[in-house]
Short mmCIF file of C-alpha atoms in Angstrom, two decimals:
data_model
loop_
_atom_site.label_atom_id
_atom_site.label_comp_id
_atom_site.label_asym_id
_atom_site.label_seq_id
_atom_site.Cartn_x
_atom_site.Cartn_y
_atom_site.Cartn_z
CA MET A 4 44.07 -37.56 -15.93
CA LEU A 5 40.55 -36.92 -14.70
CA PRO A 6 38.04 -35.45 -17.14
CA PRO A 7 37.07 -31.84 -16.48
CA ALA A 8 34.27 -31.40 -14.02
CA PRO A 9 30.93 -30.59 -15.66
CA ALA A 10 30.03 -26.93 -15.65
CA ARG A 11 27.87 -26.07 -12.68
CA ALA A 12 24.57 -24.47 -13.59
CA PRO A 13 24.32 -20.87 -12.40
CA ARG A 14 22.41 -20.52 -9.16
CA ASP A 15 18.83 -19.36 -9.58
CA THR A 16 18.87 -16.60 -6.99
CA ASP A 17 15.30 -15.52 -7.80
CA ALA A 18 13.69 -18.93 -7.26
CA ALA A 19 12.94 -18.33 -3.58
CA VAL A 20 11.31 -14.98 -4.29
CA ARG A 21 9.25 -16.45 -7.12
CA SER A 22 8.00 -19.10 -4.71
CA THR A 23 6.40 -16.43 -2.54
CA ASP A 24 3.75 -16.00 -5.23
CA SER A 25 2.78 -19.63 -4.73
CA ASP A 26 2.46 -19.00 -0.98
CA ALA A 27 0.17 -16.03 -1.57
CA ALA A 28 -1.89 -17.91 -4.15
CA GLN A 29 -2.36 -20.87 -1.81
CA ALA A 30 -3.43 -18.51 0.98
CA ARG A 31 -5.93 -16.85 -1.32
CA LEU A 32 -7.36 -20.21 -2.42
CA SER A 33 -7.77 -21.14 1.24
CA ALA A 34 -9.62 -17.91 2.02
CA ILE A 35 -11.85 -18.45 -1.02
CA SER A 36 -12.65 -22.03 -0.05
CA LYS A 37 -13.71 -20.91 3.43
CA GLY A 38 -15.90 -18.06 2.18
CA TYR A 39 -13.71 -15.13 3.23
CA LEU A 40 -13.34 -14.07 -0.41
CA PHE A 41 -15.15 -14.85 -3.65
CA ASP A 42 -13.15 -15.34 -6.83
CA GLN A 43 -14.26 -17.58 -9.69
CA PHE A 44 -10.95 -17.26 -11.55
CA ALA A 45 -8.17 -17.82 -8.98
CA HIS A 46 -8.11 -21.61 -9.22
CA HIS A 47 -7.45 -21.46 -12.96
CA LEU A 48 -4.14 -19.69 -12.32
CA VAL A 49 -2.75 -22.01 -9.64
CA PRO A 50 -1.36 -25.46 -10.53
CA ARG A 51 -3.18 -28.32 -8.82
CA ALA A 52 -5.49 -25.85 -7.13
CA ARG A 53 -7.91 -28.57 -6.05
CA PHE A 54 -5.19 -30.03 -3.84
CA ALA A 55 -4.46 -26.73 -2.06
CA THR A 56 -4.02 -27.19 1.68
CA PRO A 57 -6.34 -25.06 3.83
CA ARG A 58 -4.57 -22.42 5.86
CA PRO A 59 -5.27 -21.74 9.56
CA PRO A 60 -7.83 -19.09 10.53
CA LEU A 61 -5.09 -16.54 11.31
CA ILE A 62 -3.85 -16.68 7.70
CA ASN A 63 -7.37 -16.60 6.30
CA HIS A 64 -8.27 -13.52 8.36
CA GLY A 65 -5.11 -11.73 7.27
CA THR A 66 -5.68 -12.61 3.62
CA HIS A 67 -9.21 -11.25 3.88
CA VAL A 68 -8.05 -7.88 5.22
CA ARG A 69 -5.31 -7.58 2.61
CA ALA A 70 -7.47 -8.54 -0.36
CA THR A 71 -10.52 -6.54 0.67
CA ALA A 72 -8.53 -3.35 1.23
CA LEU A 73 -6.51 -3.64 -1.99
CA ASP A 74 -9.53 -4.54 -4.11
CA THR A 75 -11.49 -1.63 -2.67
CA LEU A 76 -8.70 0.86 -3.41
CA VAL A 77 -8.47 -0.41 -6.99
CA ASP A 78 -12.24 -0.11 -7.35
CA GLU A 79 -12.14 3.43 -5.93
CA TRP A 80 -9.56 4.31 -8.59
CA LEU A 81 -11.77 2.90 -11.33
CA VAL A 82 -14.85 4.84 -10.19
CA ALA A 83 -13.03 8.17 -9.73
CA GLY A 84 -14.57 10.68 -12.09
CA GLY A 85 -17.16 8.13 -13.21
CA VAL A 86 -16.91 4.81 -15.03
CA ASP A 87 -17.04 6.63 -18.37
CA VAL A 88 -13.55 8.02 -17.60
CA LYS A 89 -11.13 5.38 -18.86
CA LYS A 90 -8.27 4.20 -16.60
CA GLN A 91 -5.23 1.98 -16.94
CA ILE A 92 -3.68 -0.45 -14.44
CA ILE A 93 -0.09 -1.72 -14.35
CA SER A 94 0.40 -4.67 -12.02
CA VAL A 95 4.10 -5.25 -11.30
CA GLY A 96 5.19 -8.60 -9.93
CA ALA A 97 1.67 -9.73 -10.76
CA GLY A 98 2.25 -13.45 -10.27
CA SER A 99 -0.95 -15.48 -10.32
CA ASP A 100 -3.22 -12.53 -9.55
CA SER A 101 -6.72 -12.75 -11.05
CA ARG A 102 -7.71 -9.09 -10.70
CA PHE A 103 -7.94 -8.37 -14.44
CA TRP A 104 -10.54 -11.12 -14.90
CA ARG A 105 -12.54 -10.02 -11.87
CA ILE A 106 -12.63 -6.43 -13.11
CA SER A 107 -13.43 -7.43 -16.69
CA THR A 108 -16.48 -9.44 -15.64
CA GLY A 109 -17.66 -6.99 -12.98
CA PRO A 110 -19.60 -3.72 -12.86
CA LEU A 111 -16.49 -1.57 -13.46
CA LYS A 112 -15.35 -3.28 -16.66
CA ASP A 113 -16.20 -0.29 -18.84
CA ALA A 114 -13.81 1.94 -16.86
CA LEU A 115 -10.79 -0.16 -17.84
CA HIS A 116 -8.87 0.92 -20.94
CA ALA A 117 -5.80 -1.29 -20.56
CA TYR A 118 -4.27 -3.70 -18.07
CA LEU A 119 -0.56 -4.58 -18.10
CA GLU A 120 0.92 -7.35 -15.96
CA VAL A 121 4.67 -7.85 -15.65
CA ASP A 122 6.73 -10.36 -13.70
CA LEU A 123 9.85 -12.47 -14.00
CA PRO A 124 9.88 -14.70 -17.11
CA GLU A 125 9.32 -17.98 -15.25
CA ASN A 126 6.14 -16.58 -13.69
CA THR A 127 4.78 -15.05 -16.89
CA LEU A 128 5.45 -18.28 -18.80
CA ALA A 129 3.43 -20.26 -16.27
CA LYS A 130 0.62 -17.71 -16.31
CA ALA A 131 0.45 -17.52 -20.10
CA MET A 132 0.16 -21.30 -20.22
CA ALA A 133 -2.58 -21.29 -17.58
CA ILE A 134 -4.52 -18.64 -19.47
CA ARG A 135 -4.37 -20.52 -22.76
CA LYS A 136 -5.33 -23.77 -21.03
CA SER A 137 -8.41 -22.29 -19.34
CA LYS A 138 -11.56 -21.73 -21.39
CA GLU A 139 -12.89 -19.40 -18.70
CA LEU A 140 -9.82 -17.15 -18.68
CA SER A 141 -9.44 -17.18 -22.46
CA ALA A 142 -13.10 -16.31 -23.00
CA VAL A 143 -12.65 -13.03 -21.12
CA LEU A 144 -9.75 -12.07 -23.39
CA GLY A 145 -11.67 -12.79 -26.57
CA ASP A 146 -10.39 -14.26 -29.83
CA ASN A 147 -7.62 -11.80 -30.65
CA VAL A 148 -4.92 -13.23 -28.36
CA THR A 149 -1.28 -13.72 -29.28
CA LEU A 150 1.51 -15.51 -27.43
CA THR A 151 4.77 -13.57 -27.46
CA LEU A 152 8.43 -14.11 -26.63
CA GLY A 153 8.29 -17.85 -27.01
CA GLY A 154 5.27 -18.17 -24.74
CA GLN A 155 6.64 -15.97 -21.96
CA GLY A 156 4.16 -13.23 -22.82
CA LEU A 157 0.63 -12.81 -24.05
CA GLU A 158 -1.20 -9.94 -25.74
CA SER A 159 -4.86 -9.13 -26.34
CA PRO A 160 -6.55 -5.82 -27.15
CA ARG A 161 -6.97 -4.81 -23.50
CA TYR A 162 -4.67 -7.14 -21.53
CA VAL A 163 -0.93 -7.67 -21.90
CA LEU A 164 1.27 -10.07 -19.91
CA ALA A 165 5.02 -9.55 -20.28
CA PRO A 166 8.28 -10.75 -18.72
CA VAL A 167 10.09 -7.85 -17.05
CA ASP A 168 12.84 -7.67 -14.45
CA LEU A 169 11.81 -4.65 -12.38
CA ARG A 170 15.35 -4.21 -11.12
CA GLU A 171 16.32 -3.01 -14.58
CA ASP A 172 15.78 0.53 -15.87
CA PRO A 173 12.03 1.18 -16.45
CA ALA A 174 13.00 3.37 -19.41
CA GLN A 175 14.09 0.13 -21.08
CA THR A 176 11.55 -2.33 -19.64
CA LEU A 177 8.28 -0.43 -19.11
CA GLN A 178 8.52 2.63 -21.36
CA PRO A 179 8.26 0.52 -24.55
CA PHE A 180 4.63 -0.24 -23.67
CA VAL A 181 3.99 3.51 -23.83
CA ALA A 182 6.05 3.98 -26.98
CA ARG A 183 4.07 1.34 -28.87
CA GLY A 184 0.71 2.72 -27.72
CA MET A 185 -0.38 -0.04 -25.38
CA LEU A 186 -0.37 2.50 -22.52
CA ASP A 187 -1.60 6.07 -23.03
CA PRO A 188 0.15 8.76 -20.92
CA SER A 189 -3.00 10.91 -20.97
CA ILE A 190 -5.15 8.23 -19.28
CA PRO A 191 -5.14 8.04 -15.44
CA THR A 192 -2.92 5.09 -14.59
CA LEU A 193 -2.57 3.08 -11.39
CA ILE A 194 0.57 1.04 -10.71
CA VAL A 195 -0.01 -1.81 -8.23
CA ALA A 196 2.86 -3.51 -6.40
CA GLU A 197 1.71 -6.29 -4.07
CA CYS A 198 4.61 -7.56 -2.00
CA VAL A 199 7.20 -7.03 -4.73
CA LEU A 200 9.13 -3.80 -4.10
CA VAL A 201 10.34 -5.08 -0.73
CA TYR A 202 12.34 -7.74 -2.60
CA MET A 203 14.25 -5.01 -4.45
CA ASP A 204 16.70 -2.44 -3.18
CA ARG A 205 15.47 1.10 -2.64
CA ALA A 206 17.05 2.54 -5.77
CA ALA A 207 15.31 0.00 -8.01
CA SER A 208 11.90 0.28 -6.36
CA ASP A 209 12.04 4.07 -6.38
CA ARG A 210 12.84 4.02 -10.11
CA VAL A 211 9.65 2.06 -10.80
CA LEU A 212 7.43 4.48 -8.88
CA ARG A 213 9.21 7.57 -10.23
CA TRP A 214 8.81 6.29 -13.79
CA ALA A 215 5.04 6.00 -13.29
CA ALA A 216 4.75 9.47 -11.74
CA ASN A 217 6.81 11.01 -14.54
CA THR A 218 5.11 9.16 -17.39
CA PHE A 219 1.38 9.61 -16.81
CA ASP A 220 -0.56 12.88 -16.51
CA VAL A 221 -2.49 11.40 -13.59
CA ALA A 222 -0.72 8.58 -11.75
CA GLY A 223 -1.58 6.49 -8.73
CA GLY A 224 0.69 4.15 -6.82
CA LEU A 225 -0.44 1.31 -4.55
CA VAL A 226 2.05 -0.72 -2.51
CA TYR A 227 1.49 -3.65 -0.16
CA GLU A 228 4.40 -5.15 1.77
CA MET A 229 5.83 -5.98 5.18
CA PHE A 230 7.49 -3.22 7.20
CA GLY A 231 8.83 -2.38 10.67
CA LEU A 232 10.83 -5.58 11.08
CA ASN A 233 13.29 -4.24 13.63
CA ASP A 234 11.40 -5.58 16.65
CA GLY A 235 11.34 -9.11 18.02
CA PHE A 236 8.55 -10.25 15.73
CA GLY A 237 10.26 -8.73 12.73
CA ARG A 238 13.54 -10.44 13.49
CA VAL A 239 11.78 -13.81 13.67
CA MET A 240 10.08 -13.09 10.33
CA ARG A 241 13.41 -12.24 8.73
CA GLU A 242 15.00 -15.42 10.09
CA ASN A 243 12.12 -17.55 8.81
CA LEU A 244 12.40 -16.00 5.37
CA LEU A 245 16.18 -16.34 5.30
CA ALA A 246 15.78 -20.04 6.10
CA ARG A 247 13.95 -20.22 2.76
CA ASN A 248 16.62 -18.10 1.02
CA VAL A 249 14.22 -15.14 0.79
CA GLN A 250 15.86 -11.80 1.47
CA LEU A 251 14.22 -8.40 1.89
CA PRO A 252 16.67 -5.81 0.54
CA GLY A 253 14.03 -3.08 0.56
CA VAL A 254 12.46 -3.55 3.98
CA ASP A 255 14.76 -1.20 5.89
CA ALA A 256 14.36 1.66 3.40
CA TYR A 257 10.85 2.51 4.62
CA PRO A 258 10.57 1.16 8.20
CA THR A 259 7.64 3.28 9.48
CA LEU A 260 4.20 4.28 8.27
CA HIS A 261 5.47 7.85 7.90
CA ASP A 262 8.32 6.60 5.72
CA GLN A 263 5.97 4.46 3.65
CA ALA A 264 3.79 7.48 2.88
CA ALA A 265 6.79 9.74 2.28
CA ARG A 266 8.17 7.39 -0.39
CA PHE A 267 5.38 8.57 -2.68
CA ARG A 268 6.18 12.24 -2.21
CA GLN A 269 9.84 11.50 -2.85
CA THR A 270 9.08 9.65 -6.08
CA GLY A 271 6.74 12.28 -7.55
CA PHE A 272 3.29 11.44 -6.18
CA VAL A 273 2.92 14.94 -4.78
CA THR A 274 -0.87 15.16 -4.47
CA VAL A 275 -1.66 12.33 -2.04
CA GLN A 276 0.49 10.18 0.25
CA ARG A 277 -1.07 7.78 2.74
CA ALA A 278 -0.07 4.61 4.60
CA LEU A 279 -2.07 2.30 6.86
CA SER A 280 -1.15 -0.93 8.60
CA LEU A 281 -3.43 -3.91 8.07
CA ARG A 282 -4.05 -3.83 11.80
CA THR A 283 -5.52 -0.33 11.52
CA ILE A 284 -7.51 -1.29 8.45
CA ARG A 285 -9.03 -4.27 10.23
CA ALA A 286 -9.87 -2.20 13.30
CA THR A 287 -11.23 0.94 11.66
CA HIS A 288 -12.17 0.19 8.03
CA ILE A 289 -13.76 -3.27 8.00
CA SER A 290 -17.49 -2.68 8.44
CA SER A 291 -19.28 -4.16 11.43
CA GLU A 292 -21.45 -6.16 9.05
CA GLU A 293 -18.40 -7.68 7.36
CA ARG A 294 -16.72 -8.39 10.69
CA ALA A 295 -19.84 -10.22 11.81
CA ARG A 296 -19.88 -12.28 8.62
CA ILE A 297 -16.21 -13.22 9.00
CA ALA A 298 -16.70 -14.18 12.65
CA GLN A 299 -19.17 -16.88 11.57
CA LEU A 300 -16.72 -18.61 9.24
CA GLU A 301 -14.07 -19.91 11.65
CA MET A 302 -13.17 -19.62 15.29
CA LEU A 303 -10.16 -17.35 15.72
CA ASP A 304 -8.32 -17.97 18.98
CA GLU A 305 -5.14 -16.06 18.10
CA VAL A 306 -6.55 -12.52 17.98
CA GLU A 307 -3.48 -10.97 19.61
CA GLU A 308 -1.18 -12.87 17.26
CA LEU A 309 -3.24 -11.78 14.27
CA GLU A 310 -2.99 -8.14 15.32
CA LEU A 311 0.76 -8.50 15.78
CA VAL A 312 1.13 -9.92 12.28
CA LEU A 313 -1.15 -7.30 10.72
CA ALA A 314 0.81 -4.51 12.42
CA HIS A 315 3.82 -5.48 10.28
CA TYR A 316 2.09 -5.16 6.91
CA VAL A 317 1.29 -1.87 5.23
CA ILE A 318 -0.86 -0.62 2.39
CA ALA A 319 0.58 2.67 1.14
CA PHE A 320 -0.70 4.74 -1.75
CA GLY A 321 -0.12 8.03 -3.50
CA VAL A 322 -1.42 10.20 -6.33
CA LYS A 323 0.06 12.69 -8.76
CA ALA A 324 -2.59 14.92 -10.29
CA SER A 325 -1.74 18.42 -11.47
CA ASP A 326 -5.33 19.62 -10.97
CA PRO A 327 -6.15 19.89 -7.23
CA GLU A 328 -9.83 19.53 -8.15
CA SER A 329 -9.18 16.21 -9.86
CA PRO A 330 -11.42 13.39 -8.57
CA PHE A 331 -8.25 11.35 -8.14
CA ALA A 332 -6.98 13.84 -5.57
CA SER A 333 -9.52 12.44 -3.10
CA TRP A 334 -8.63 8.79 -3.73
CA ASN A 335 -8.71 7.06 -0.36
CA LEU A 336 -9.83 3.97 1.51
CA PRO A 337 -13.52 4.32 2.49
CA ALA A 338 -14.43 4.48 6.15
CA ALA A 339 -16.21 1.11 5.94
CA LEU A 340 -15.04 -1.48 3.42
CA PRO A 341 -17.85 -3.25 1.61
CA VAL A 342 -19.19 -6.63 2.59
CA VAL A 343 -17.69 -9.36 0.41
CA ARG A 344 -20.42 -11.12 -1.54
#
């Protein structure tokens, strides 16, 4: 009689999605190395960063538009009402993002009251280890830092990293940070979701945004993701992702720019709802000075291909502020994004 077959380990269905953070981090490192972006902290959060393979100019240009627009919108949130008005930021699916460190060592550091990052446990474990290993990252947090949940989380007075599955009920996963006082409902709070909600179904992603709108007196939402994948280009993108076992259960829920803006109204961000493609942002919001600087970095032959790619990525944002005179009610992307220095 043959011995029983060994139990098969359960399939890690999230592994492919988690790997997309590595792709984004590698693209960011490439853009930094070429001078498109400046970030002294990113390499501390990416394993073997010095061996990162440079990306082609098309990827570097796209990364520049994405990062510049998102960073500017976050900065505009922090300056709304003045830097003496404290704000909070919740970064969901944060991955290897370095934004907390860039803010905390920059001119807007005094506007930040608290910064919460959440992601799947495997990602937060890796990030917590990277933070503790890096003197530069740890120095920004100060001495009062505690590892939590067996190393999957990390807490300091102003920054918290925690493992959270966003597909679960935010009342159980995110609300505890309010209940224990880490997040203050009376402080204007921005929730940032960079290429994360598209990997969830509509019901789950809407719950996350609705929780933020319902929890904070003044709430902002900022979403970056791919959209409009029902054309030829989009079908090829889906096929390429499926070949890597990456699915996009949320991409068909908001297929147009109008839909992307409307998602904020539907989830409680009733004051402001806006959505722009990266193609529009590159054409109408990147300053002529910055475009000239970028043009000197690398020759870009695939301009039409770049515009096609950028037309399938959106930055959408919304605000809930009960006072129509609130400075947050005018939160928007400036006409000319600043030159990266």
